[in-house]
Coordinates of C-alpha atoms and ligand atoms in Angstrom, one line a residue:
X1 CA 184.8 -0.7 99.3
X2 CA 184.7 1.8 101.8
X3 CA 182.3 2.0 104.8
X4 CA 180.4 4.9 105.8
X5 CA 181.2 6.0 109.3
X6 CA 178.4 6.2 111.6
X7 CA 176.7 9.6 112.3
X8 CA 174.8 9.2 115.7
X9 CA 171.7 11.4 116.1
X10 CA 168.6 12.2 117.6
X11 CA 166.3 11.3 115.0
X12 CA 164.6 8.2 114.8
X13 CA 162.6 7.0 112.1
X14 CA 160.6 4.5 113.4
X15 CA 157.0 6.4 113.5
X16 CA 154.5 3.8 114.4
X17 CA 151.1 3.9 113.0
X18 CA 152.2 6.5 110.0
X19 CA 150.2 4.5 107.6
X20 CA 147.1 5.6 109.6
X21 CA 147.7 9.2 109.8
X22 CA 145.8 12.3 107.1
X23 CA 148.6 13.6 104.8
X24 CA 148.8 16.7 107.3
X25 CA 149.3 14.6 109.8
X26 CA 152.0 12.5 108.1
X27 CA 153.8 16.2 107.3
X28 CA 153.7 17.7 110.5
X29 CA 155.4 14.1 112.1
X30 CA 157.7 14.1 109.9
X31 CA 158.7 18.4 110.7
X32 CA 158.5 17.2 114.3
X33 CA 161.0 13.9 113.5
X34 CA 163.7 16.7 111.7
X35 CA 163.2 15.0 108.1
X36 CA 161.5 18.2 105.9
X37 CA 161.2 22.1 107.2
X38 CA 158.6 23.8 108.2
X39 CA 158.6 25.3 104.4
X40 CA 158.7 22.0 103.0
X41 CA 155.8 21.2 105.3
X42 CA 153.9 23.5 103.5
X43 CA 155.5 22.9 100.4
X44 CA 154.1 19.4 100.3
X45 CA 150.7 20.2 101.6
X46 CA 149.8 22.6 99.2
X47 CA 151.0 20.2 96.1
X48 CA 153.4 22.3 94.8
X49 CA 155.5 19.6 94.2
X50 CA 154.8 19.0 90.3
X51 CA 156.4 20.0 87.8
X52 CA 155.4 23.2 86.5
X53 CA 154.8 22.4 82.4
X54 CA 157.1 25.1 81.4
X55 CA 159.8 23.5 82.9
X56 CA 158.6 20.0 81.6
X57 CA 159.0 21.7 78.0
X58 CA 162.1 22.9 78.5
X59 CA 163.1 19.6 79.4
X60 CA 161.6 17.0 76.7
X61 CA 160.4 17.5 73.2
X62 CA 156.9 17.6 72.2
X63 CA 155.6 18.2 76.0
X64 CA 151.8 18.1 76.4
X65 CA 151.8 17.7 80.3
X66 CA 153.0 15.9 82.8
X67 CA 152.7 12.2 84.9
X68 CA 152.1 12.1 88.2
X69 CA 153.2 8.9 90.5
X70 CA 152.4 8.7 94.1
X71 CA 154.8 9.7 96.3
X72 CA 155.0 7.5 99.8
X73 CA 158.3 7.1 102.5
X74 CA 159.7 4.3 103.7
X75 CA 160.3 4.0 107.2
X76 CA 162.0 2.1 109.9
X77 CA 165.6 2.0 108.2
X78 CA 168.7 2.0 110.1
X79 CA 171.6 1.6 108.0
X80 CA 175.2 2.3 109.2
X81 CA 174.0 3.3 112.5
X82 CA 171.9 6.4 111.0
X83 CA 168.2 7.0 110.6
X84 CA 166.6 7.5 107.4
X85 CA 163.3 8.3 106.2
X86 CA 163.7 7.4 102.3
X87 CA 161.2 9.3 99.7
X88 CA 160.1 6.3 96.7
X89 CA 157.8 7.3 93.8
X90 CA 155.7 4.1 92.7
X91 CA 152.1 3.2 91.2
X92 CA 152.8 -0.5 92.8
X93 CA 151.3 -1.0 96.1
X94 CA 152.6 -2.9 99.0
X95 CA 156.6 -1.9 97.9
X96 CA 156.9 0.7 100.5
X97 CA 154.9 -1.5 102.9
X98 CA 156.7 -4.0 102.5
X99 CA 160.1 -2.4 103.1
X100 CA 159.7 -0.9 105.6
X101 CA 158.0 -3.8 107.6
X102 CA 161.8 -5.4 107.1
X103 CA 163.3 -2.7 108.3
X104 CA 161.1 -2.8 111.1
X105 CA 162.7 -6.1 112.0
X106 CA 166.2 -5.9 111.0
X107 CA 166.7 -2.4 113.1
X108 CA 165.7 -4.4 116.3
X109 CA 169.0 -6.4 115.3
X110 CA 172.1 -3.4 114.7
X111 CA 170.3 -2.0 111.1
X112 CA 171.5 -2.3 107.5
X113 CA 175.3 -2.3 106.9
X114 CA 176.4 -0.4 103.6
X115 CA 179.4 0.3 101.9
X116 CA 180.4 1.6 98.6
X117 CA 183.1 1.4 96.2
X118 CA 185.0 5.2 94.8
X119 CA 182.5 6.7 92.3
X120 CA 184.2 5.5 89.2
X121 CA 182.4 5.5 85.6
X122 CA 183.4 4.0 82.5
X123 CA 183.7 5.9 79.3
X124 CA 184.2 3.9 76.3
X125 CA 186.1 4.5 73.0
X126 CA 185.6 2.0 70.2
X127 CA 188.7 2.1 67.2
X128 CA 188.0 -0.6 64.4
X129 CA 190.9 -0.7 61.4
X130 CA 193.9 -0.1 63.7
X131 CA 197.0 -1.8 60.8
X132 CA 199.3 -2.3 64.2
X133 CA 197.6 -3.9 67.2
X134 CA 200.9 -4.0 69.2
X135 CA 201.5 -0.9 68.1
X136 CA 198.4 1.0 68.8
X137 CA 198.9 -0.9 72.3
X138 CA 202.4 0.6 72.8
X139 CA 201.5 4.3 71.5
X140 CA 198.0 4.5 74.5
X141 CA 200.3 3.1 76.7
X142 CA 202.7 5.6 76.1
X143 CA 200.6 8.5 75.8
X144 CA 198.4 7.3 78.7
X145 CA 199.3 10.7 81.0
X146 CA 198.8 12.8 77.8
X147 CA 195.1 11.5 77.7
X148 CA 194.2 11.4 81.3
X149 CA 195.4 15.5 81.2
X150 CA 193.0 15.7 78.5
X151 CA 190.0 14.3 79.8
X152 CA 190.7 16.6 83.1
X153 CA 190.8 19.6 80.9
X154 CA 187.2 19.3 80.2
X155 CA 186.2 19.8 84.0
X156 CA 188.4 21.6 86.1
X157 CA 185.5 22.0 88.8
X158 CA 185.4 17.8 89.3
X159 CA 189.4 17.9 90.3
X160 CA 188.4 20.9 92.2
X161 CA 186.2 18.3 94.0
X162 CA 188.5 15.3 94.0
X163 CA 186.9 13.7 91.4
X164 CA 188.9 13.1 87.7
X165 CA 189.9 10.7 84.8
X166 CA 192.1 7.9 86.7
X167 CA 193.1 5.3 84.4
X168 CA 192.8 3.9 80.7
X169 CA 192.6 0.1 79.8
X170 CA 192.2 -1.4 76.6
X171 CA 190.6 -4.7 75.7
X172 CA 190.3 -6.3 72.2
X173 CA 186.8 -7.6 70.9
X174 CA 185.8 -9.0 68.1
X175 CA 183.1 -7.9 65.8
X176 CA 181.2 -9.7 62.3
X177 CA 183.9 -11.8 60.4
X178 CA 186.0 -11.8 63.7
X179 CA 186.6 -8.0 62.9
X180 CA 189.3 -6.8 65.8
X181 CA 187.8 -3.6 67.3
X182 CA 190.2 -2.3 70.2
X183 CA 188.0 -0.7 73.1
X184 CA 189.6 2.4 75.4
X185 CA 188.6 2.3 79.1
X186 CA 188.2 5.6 80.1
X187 CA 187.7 5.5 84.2
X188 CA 186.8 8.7 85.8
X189 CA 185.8 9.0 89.4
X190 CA 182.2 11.4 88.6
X191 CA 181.9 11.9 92.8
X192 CA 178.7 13.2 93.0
X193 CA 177.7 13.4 89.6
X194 CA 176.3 10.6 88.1
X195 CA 178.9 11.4 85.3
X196 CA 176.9 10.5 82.2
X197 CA 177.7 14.1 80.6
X198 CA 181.1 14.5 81.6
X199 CA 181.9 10.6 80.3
X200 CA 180.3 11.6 77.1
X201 CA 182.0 14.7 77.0
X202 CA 185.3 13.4 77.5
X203 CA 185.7 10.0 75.3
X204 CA 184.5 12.7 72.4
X205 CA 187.3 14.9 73.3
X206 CA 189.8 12.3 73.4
X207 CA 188.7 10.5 70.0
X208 CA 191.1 12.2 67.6
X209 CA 194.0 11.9 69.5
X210 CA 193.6 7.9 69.8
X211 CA 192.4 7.8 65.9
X212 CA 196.3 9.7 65.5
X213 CA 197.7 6.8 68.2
X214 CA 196.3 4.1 66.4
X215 CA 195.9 4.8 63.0
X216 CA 192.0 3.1 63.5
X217 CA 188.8 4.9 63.1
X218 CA 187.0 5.8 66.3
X219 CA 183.0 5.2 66.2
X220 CA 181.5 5.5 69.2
X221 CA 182.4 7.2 72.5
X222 CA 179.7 6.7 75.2
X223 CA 180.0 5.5 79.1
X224 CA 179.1 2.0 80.1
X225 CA 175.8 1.8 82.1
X226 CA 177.8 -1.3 83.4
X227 CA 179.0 0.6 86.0
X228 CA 181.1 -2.3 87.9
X229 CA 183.3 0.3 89.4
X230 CA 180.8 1.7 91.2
X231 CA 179.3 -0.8 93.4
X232 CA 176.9 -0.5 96.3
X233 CA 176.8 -3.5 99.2
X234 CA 174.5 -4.1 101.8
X235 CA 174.3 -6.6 104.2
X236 CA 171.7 -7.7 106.9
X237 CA 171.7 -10.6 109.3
X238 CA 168.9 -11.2 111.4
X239 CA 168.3 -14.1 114.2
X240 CA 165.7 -16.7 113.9
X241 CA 163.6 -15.2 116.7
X242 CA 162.8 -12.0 114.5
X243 CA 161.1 -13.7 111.5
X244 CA 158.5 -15.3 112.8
X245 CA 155.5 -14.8 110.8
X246 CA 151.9 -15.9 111.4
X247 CA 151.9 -19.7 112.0
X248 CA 155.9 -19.9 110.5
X249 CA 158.5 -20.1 112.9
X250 CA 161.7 -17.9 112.4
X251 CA 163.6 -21.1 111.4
X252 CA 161.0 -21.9 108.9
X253 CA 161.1 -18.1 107.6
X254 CA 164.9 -18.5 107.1
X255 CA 165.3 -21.7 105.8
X256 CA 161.9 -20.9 102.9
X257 CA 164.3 -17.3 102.5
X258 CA 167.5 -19.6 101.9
X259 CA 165.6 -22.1 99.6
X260 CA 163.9 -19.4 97.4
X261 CA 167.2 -17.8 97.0
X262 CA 169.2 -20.8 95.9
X263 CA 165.9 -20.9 93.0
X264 CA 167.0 -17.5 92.0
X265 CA 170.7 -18.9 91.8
X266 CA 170.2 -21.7 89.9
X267 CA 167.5 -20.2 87.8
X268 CA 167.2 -17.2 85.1
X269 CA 163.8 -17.3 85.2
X270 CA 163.6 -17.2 88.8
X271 CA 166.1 -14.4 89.0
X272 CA 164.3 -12.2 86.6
X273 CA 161.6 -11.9 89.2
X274 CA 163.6 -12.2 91.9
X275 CA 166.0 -8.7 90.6
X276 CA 162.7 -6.9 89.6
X277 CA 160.9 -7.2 93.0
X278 CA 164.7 -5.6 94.1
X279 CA 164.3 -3.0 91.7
X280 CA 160.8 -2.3 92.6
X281 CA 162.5 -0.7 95.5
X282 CA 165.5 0.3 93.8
X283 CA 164.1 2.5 91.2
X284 CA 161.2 4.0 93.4
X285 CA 163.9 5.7 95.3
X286 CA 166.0 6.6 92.4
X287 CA 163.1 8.2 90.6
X288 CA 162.4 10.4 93.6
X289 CA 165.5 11.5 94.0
X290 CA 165.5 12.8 90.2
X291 CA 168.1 10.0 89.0
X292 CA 167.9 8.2 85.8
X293 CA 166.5 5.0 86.5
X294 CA 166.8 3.8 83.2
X295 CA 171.0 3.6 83.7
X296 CA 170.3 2.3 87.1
X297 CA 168.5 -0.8 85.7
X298 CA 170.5 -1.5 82.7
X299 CA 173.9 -2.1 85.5
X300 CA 171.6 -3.9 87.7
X301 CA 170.8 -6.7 84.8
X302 CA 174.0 -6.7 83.1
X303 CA 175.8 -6.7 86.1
X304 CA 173.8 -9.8 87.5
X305 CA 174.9 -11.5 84.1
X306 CA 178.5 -11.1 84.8
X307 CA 179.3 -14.3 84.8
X308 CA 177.5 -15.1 81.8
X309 CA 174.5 -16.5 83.4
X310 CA 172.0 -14.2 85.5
X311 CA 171.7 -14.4 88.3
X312 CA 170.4 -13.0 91.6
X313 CA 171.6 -9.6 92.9
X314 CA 171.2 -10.4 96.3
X315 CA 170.8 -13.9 98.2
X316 CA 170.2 -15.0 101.6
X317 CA 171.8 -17.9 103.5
X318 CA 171.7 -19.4 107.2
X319 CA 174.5 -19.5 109.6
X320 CA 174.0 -20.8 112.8
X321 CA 170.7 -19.3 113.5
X322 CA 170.4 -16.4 111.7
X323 CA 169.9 -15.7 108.0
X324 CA 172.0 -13.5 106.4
X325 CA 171.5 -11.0 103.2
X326 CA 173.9 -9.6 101.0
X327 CA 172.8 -7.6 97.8
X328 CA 175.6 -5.7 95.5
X329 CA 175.1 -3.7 92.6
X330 CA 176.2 -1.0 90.1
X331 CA 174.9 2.4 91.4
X332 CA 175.3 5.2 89.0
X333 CA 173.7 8.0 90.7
X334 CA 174.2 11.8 91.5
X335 CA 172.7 13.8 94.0
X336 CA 174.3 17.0 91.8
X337 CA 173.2 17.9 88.0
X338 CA 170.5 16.8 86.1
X339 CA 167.0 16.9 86.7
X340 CA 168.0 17.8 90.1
X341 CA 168.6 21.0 89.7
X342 CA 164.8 21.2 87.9
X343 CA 162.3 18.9 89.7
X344 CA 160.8 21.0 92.5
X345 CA 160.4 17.5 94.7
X346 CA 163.3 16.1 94.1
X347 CA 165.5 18.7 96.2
X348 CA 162.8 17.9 99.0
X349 CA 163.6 14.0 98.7
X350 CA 167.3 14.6 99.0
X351 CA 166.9 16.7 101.7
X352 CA 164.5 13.7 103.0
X353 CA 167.0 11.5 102.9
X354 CA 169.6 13.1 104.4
X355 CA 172.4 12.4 102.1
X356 CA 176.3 14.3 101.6
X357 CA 177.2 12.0 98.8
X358 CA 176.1 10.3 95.8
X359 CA 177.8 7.3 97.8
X360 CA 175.8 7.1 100.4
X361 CA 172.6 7.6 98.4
X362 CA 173.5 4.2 96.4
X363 CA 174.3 2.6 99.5
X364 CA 170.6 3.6 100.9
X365 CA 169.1 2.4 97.5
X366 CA 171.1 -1.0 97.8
X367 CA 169.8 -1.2 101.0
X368 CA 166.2 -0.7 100.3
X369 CA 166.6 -3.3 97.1
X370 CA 168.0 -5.7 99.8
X371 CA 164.6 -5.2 102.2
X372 CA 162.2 -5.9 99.4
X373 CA 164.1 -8.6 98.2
X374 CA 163.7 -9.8 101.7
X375 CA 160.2 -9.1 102.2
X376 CA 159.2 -10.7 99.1
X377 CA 161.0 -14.1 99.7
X378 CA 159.3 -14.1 103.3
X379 CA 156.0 -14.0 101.8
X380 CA 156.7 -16.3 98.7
X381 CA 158.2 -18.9 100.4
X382 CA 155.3 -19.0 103.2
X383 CA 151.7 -17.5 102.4
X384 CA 152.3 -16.5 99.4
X385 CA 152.2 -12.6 98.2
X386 CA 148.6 -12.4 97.0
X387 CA 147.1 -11.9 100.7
X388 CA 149.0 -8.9 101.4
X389 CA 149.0 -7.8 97.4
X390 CA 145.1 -8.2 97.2
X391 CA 144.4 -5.9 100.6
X392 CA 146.2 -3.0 99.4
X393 CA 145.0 -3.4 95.6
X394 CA 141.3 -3.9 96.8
X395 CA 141.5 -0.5 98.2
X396 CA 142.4 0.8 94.4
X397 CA 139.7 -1.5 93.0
X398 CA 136.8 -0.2 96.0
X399 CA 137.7 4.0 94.8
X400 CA 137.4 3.0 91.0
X401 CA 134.1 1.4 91.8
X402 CA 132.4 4.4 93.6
X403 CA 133.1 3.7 97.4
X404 CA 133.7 6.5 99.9
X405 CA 136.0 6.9 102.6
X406 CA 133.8 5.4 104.8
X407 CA 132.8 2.7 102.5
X408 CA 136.1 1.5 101.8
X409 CA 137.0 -0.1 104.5
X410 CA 133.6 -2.9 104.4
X411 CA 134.0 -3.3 100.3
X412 CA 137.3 -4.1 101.2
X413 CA 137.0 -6.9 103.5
X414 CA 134.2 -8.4 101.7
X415 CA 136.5 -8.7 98.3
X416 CA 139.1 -9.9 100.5
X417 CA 136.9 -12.2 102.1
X418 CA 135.6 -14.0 99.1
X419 CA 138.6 -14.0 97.2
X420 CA 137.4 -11.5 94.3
X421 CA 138.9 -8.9 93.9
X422 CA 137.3 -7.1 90.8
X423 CA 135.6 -3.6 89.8
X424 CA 132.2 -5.8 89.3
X425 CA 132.1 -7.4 92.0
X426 CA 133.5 -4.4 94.1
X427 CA 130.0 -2.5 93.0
X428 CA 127.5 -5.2 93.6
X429 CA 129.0 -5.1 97.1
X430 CA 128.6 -1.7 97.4
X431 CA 125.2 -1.6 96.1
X432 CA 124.0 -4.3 98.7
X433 CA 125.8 -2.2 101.0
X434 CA 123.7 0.8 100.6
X435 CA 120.5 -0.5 100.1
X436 CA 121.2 -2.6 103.4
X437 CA 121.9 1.3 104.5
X438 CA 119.1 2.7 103.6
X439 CA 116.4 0.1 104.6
X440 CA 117.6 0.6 108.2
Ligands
LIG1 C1 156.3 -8.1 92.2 O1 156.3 -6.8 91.7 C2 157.7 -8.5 92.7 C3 157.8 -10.0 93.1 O2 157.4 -10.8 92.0 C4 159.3 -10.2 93.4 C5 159.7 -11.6 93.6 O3 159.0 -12.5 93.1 O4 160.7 -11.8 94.3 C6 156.9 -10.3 94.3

């Protein structure tokens, strides 16, 4: 794992009271603050940001439109010493909230550390039949240079970059009727691609030549979205004295934080929930940045099965008087290629962001998976999530049921204060509201 080297500047992303502001007035802070242009200002007032459905055919079959998601930033995070305003597309509320509200806290305390492995996928080659196991063994091992070239030759433009095929391995499996299949290990470092092309393109290329090594068939040749090359880490560690919450002391924050993560440990169940509330951050940031957040959440799950038991992807533990996070994953993403190039937002986002590598846009997304984490174990293991959950949803439930703007707010509260928070009760409350409106 390498770290990033810290890249003072000016810019700060801590913008109090952003939640309060119009959209215009969320833009132009965010021109002022040096995170979008004065073009993408207007850009994103204007909504120009969807995808235009000619480009939506081009990309998927049958098209009859296209899906919108909300679009928010998270804000507060310090990670490595550098400030980032991060872009997440979601339809759940209180994620974005919620993550930034950690990072609110843990920048008072040196910010997010994250590091990253090299950018290495896995292509896989499976060969069933092979009469010679030793044999076939010997001949890859032999003609291991021979195969590396020929993966290369498929891309000179990723050596131009640094990036290539580094290394074959080989593992026997067993299939139906203990069947021997013998599996080639293609590793290739993508750099900033996400690499699922070139893989693909390169275990096909290389298939005849290992059928001729072997003597086996080769069936498929795909990558592995078990991307344990490519790991993101973050860390956090915060002091008691920063998570005090409402009537819970910081100790008592840290120890419920410690205890809930020890469930997640000794508990599949637990760590279902426990890893999608991660990648409820996770993926909200890959899918604004254009990535495939499909890939990104197959590694996550069979990464945290490693062992052959799932288990959490990040967990929490107190030393001395501080409670400390960790959170490591598989991060298969690119910041070049793609939808990227397509997705008229999704250049914005980047640019957001702030990024030069794919790297340190995984380390960023582990980092935001390690906040939520955080902010839902805080809440879970204390009050409990619905408080917070039920203010922001009662604002979705008060618009379906008719209120205005200046409605919203009262309809709100009352839900909230009687502990219903539904469309029928939302408009008897709004009809009492106006009739107690209209007698004054
Ligand atoms: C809800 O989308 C996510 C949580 O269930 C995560 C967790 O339980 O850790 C709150």
């Amino acid at each position: 794992m390498k770290i990033r080297l810290a890249v003072m500047n000016e810019k700060t992303s801590r913008i109090p009271r952003f939640y309060e502001k119009t959209l215009q007035q969320r833009l132009g802070l965010l021109e002022k603050g040096g995170f979008i242009s004065a073009e993408e200002h207007k850009f994103l007032l204007a909504r120009q940001g969807g995808l235009p459905f000619n480009v939506a055919n081009e990309m998927v079959e049958n098209a009859i439109g296209v899906l919108e998601l909300p679009l928010g930033t998270a804000l507060n995070f310090l990670i490595n010493e550098k400030e980032y305003v991060i872009p997440m597309a979601i339809e759940e509320p209180s994620v974005i909230a919620a993550v930034s509200h950690i990072a609110k806290i843990v920048r008072q305390y040196d910010g997010f550390k994250a590091q990253s492995s090299d950018p290495i996928m896995i292509g896989q080659i499976q060969v069933v039949g092979v009469p010679n196991s030793s044999q076939a063994i010997q001949n890859i091992e032999n003609a291991k240079e021979e195969l590396l070239t020929m993966a290369n030759a498929c891309d000179p433009k990723l050596i131009s970059l640094g990036g290539g095929a580094r290394a074959i391995e080989t593992r026997w499996l067993e299939g139906d009727d203990h069947r021997p299949m013998l599996i080639l290990h293609l590793l290739v470092d993508c750099r900033d691609a996400m690499g699922a092309n070139l893989i693909n393109t390169m275990t096909e290329k290389l298939a005849q030549r290992v059928e001729d090594l072997t003597g086996g068939s080769v069936y498929l040749r795909i990558l592995s979205n078990l991307a344990d090359r490519r790991l993101a880490k973050a860390t956090c560690r915060i002091p008691f004295e920063g998570l005090g919450w409402r009537s819970f002391s910081g100790k008592e924050v840290a120890e419920g934080v410690q205890i809930a993560s020890e469930f997640a440990t000794a508990d599949p169940y637990r760590a279902a929930t426990h890893n999608k509330g991660i990648m409820n951050g996770i993926s909200a940031v890959c899918i604004a940045v254009g990535n495939d957040w499909r890939a990104i959440e197959a590694g996550a799950h069979s990464y945290a099965a490693r062992s052959g038991k799932y288990g959490p992807l990040a967990t929490w533990h107190v030393e001395g008087d501080y409670l400390i996070g960790e959170i490591e994953l598989p991060m298969a993403v690119g910041i070049v290629g793609g939808t990227l190039r397509v997705h008229p937002t999704v250049q914005t986002n980047i640019n957001i962001l702030n990024i030069s590598s794919a790297d340190e846009l995984g380390e960023v997304m582990a980092t935001v998976g390690l906040a939520q984490n955080l902010a839902a174990l805080k809440a879970l293991s204390t009050e409990g999530i619905q408080r917070g959950h039920m203010s922001l949803h009662a604002r979705s439930v008060a618009l379906s049921a008719g209120a205005s703007e200046v409605e919203i707010d009262e309809v709100v509260d009352a839900m909230i204060d009687c502990g219903e928070v539904r469309a029928d009760r939302a408009e008897t409350i709004l009809l009492s509201l106006r009739s107690d409106k209209n007698e004054k």
